[in-house]
């Protein structure tokens, strides 16, 4: 057992735990915080896999921007302080049994599968970010620019729609 295995085990527990808590909580703020923990744990898993650029992008885009956007959306809308319960305990018990059976089946399948040994990783002289940058700006320039134009059009459209809603009041 080495440090990489321990880090993987902890990050995967945080990922699964955050996802389970996200669907289990009833308050939206708690759900968003659990989702943020899941996003950060997934970024850690990307770093363990050697995809540092994707891990940093995960933190910047999802953990930062999406979670903060969701929190601001929650804070700027009206909510009741009361939690709404589901009231169907038999559904919760059935779901727990189903998830436990699915987990057992997946665990059994993973343990009994003959996995091939991975090839040893070779150290690359270039970083992931440099390789991604070279590919994006040489082979994929046109799609990259089309995505930027699409995002700009969506931003302008959202501003126009927000302005029309504000003027009607």
CSV table of N, CA, C and O in Angstrom, one decimal, residues 23-27 31 82-93 95:
chain,number,residue,atom,x,y,z
A,23,UNK,N,-27.6,14.1,-3.0
A,23,UNK,CA,-28.9,13.7,-3.3
A,23,UNK,C,-29.7,13.4,-2.0
A,23,UNK,O,-30.9,13.2,-2.1
A,24,UNK,N,-29.0,13.3,-0.9
A,24,UNK,CA,-29.7,13.0,0.4
A,24,UNK,C,-30.2,14.3,1.1
A,24,UNK,O,-31.2,14.2,1.8
A,25,UNK,N,-29.5,15.4,1.0
A,25,UNK,CA,-29.9,16.6,1.7
A,25,UNK,C,-31.1,17.2,1.2
A,25,UNK,O,-31.5,17.0,0.0
A,26,UNK,N,-31.8,17.9,2.0
A,26,UNK,CA,-33.1,18.6,1.6
A,26,UNK,C,-32.9,20.1,1.4
A,26,UNK,O,-33.7,20.7,0.7
A,27,UNK,N,-31.9,20.7,2.0
A,27,UNK,CA,-31.6,22.1,1.8
A,27,UNK,C,-30.7,22.3,0.6
A,27,UNK,O,-29.7,21.6,0.5
A,31,UNK,N,-26.8,20.9,-0.5
A,31,UNK,CA,-26.6,20.2,-1.8
A,31,UNK,C,-25.5,20.8,-2.6
A,31,UNK,O,-24.6,20.1,-3.1
A,82,UNK,N,-38.6,26.3,5.9
A,82,UNK,CA,-39.0,24.9,6.2
A,82,UNK,C,-38.5,24.0,5.2
A,82,UNK,O,-38.5,24.2,4.0
A,83,UNK,N,-38.1,22.8,5.7
A,83,UNK,CA,-37.6,21.7,4.8
A,83,UNK,C,-38.9,20.9,4.4
A,83,UNK,O,-39.7,20.6,5.3
A,84,UNK,N,-38.9,20.5,3.2
A,84,UNK,CA,-40.0,19.7,2.7
A,84,UNK,C,-39.5,18.2,2.8
A,84,UNK,O,-38.6,17.9,2.1
A,85,UNK,N,-40.2,17.4,3.5
A,85,UNK,CA,-39.8,16.0,3.6
A,85,UNK,C,-40.5,15.2,2.5
A,85,UNK,O,-41.5,15.6,1.9
A,86,UNK,N,-40.0,14.1,2.1
A,86,UNK,CA,-40.6,13.3,1.1
A,86,UNK,C,-41.8,12.5,1.6
A,86,UNK,O,-42.8,12.4,0.8
A,87,UNK,N,-41.7,12.0,2.8
A,87,UNK,CA,-42.9,11.4,3.4
A,87,UNK,C,-43.1,9.9,2.9
A,87,UNK,O,-43.9,9.2,3.5
A,88,UNK,N,-42.3,9.4,2.0
A,88,UNK,CA,-42.4,8.1,1.5
A,88,UNK,C,-41.2,7.3,2.0
A,88,UNK,O,-40.2,7.2,1.3
A,89,UNK,N,-41.3,6.7,3.2
A,89,UNK,CA,-40.2,5.9,3.7
A,89,UNK,C,-40.0,4.6,3.0
A,89,UNK,O,-38.9,4.1,2.9
A,90,UNK,N,-41.1,4.0,2.5
A,90,UNK,CA,-40.9,2.7,1.8
A,90,UNK,C,-40.1,2.9,0.5
A,90,UNK,O,-39.4,2.0,0.1
A,91,UNK,N,-40.2,4.1,-0.1
A,91,UNK,CA,-39.4,4.4,-1.3
A,91,UNK,C,-37.9,4.5,-0.9
A,91,UNK,O,-37.1,4.0,-1.6
A,92,UNK,N,-37.7,5.1,0.2
A,92,UNK,CA,-36.3,5.3,0.7
A,92,UNK,C,-35.7,4.0,1.0
A,92,UNK,O,-34.5,3.7,0.7
A,93,UNK,N,-36.5,3.1,1.7
A,93,UNK,CA,-35.9,1.8,2.0
A,93,UNK,C,-35.7,0.9,0.7
A,93,UNK,O,-34.7,0.2,0.6
A,95,UNK,N,-35.0,2.1,-2.2
A,95,UNK,CA,-33.8,2.7,-2.9
A,95,UNK,C,-32.5,2.3,-2.2
A,95,UNK,O,-31.5,2.0,-2.9
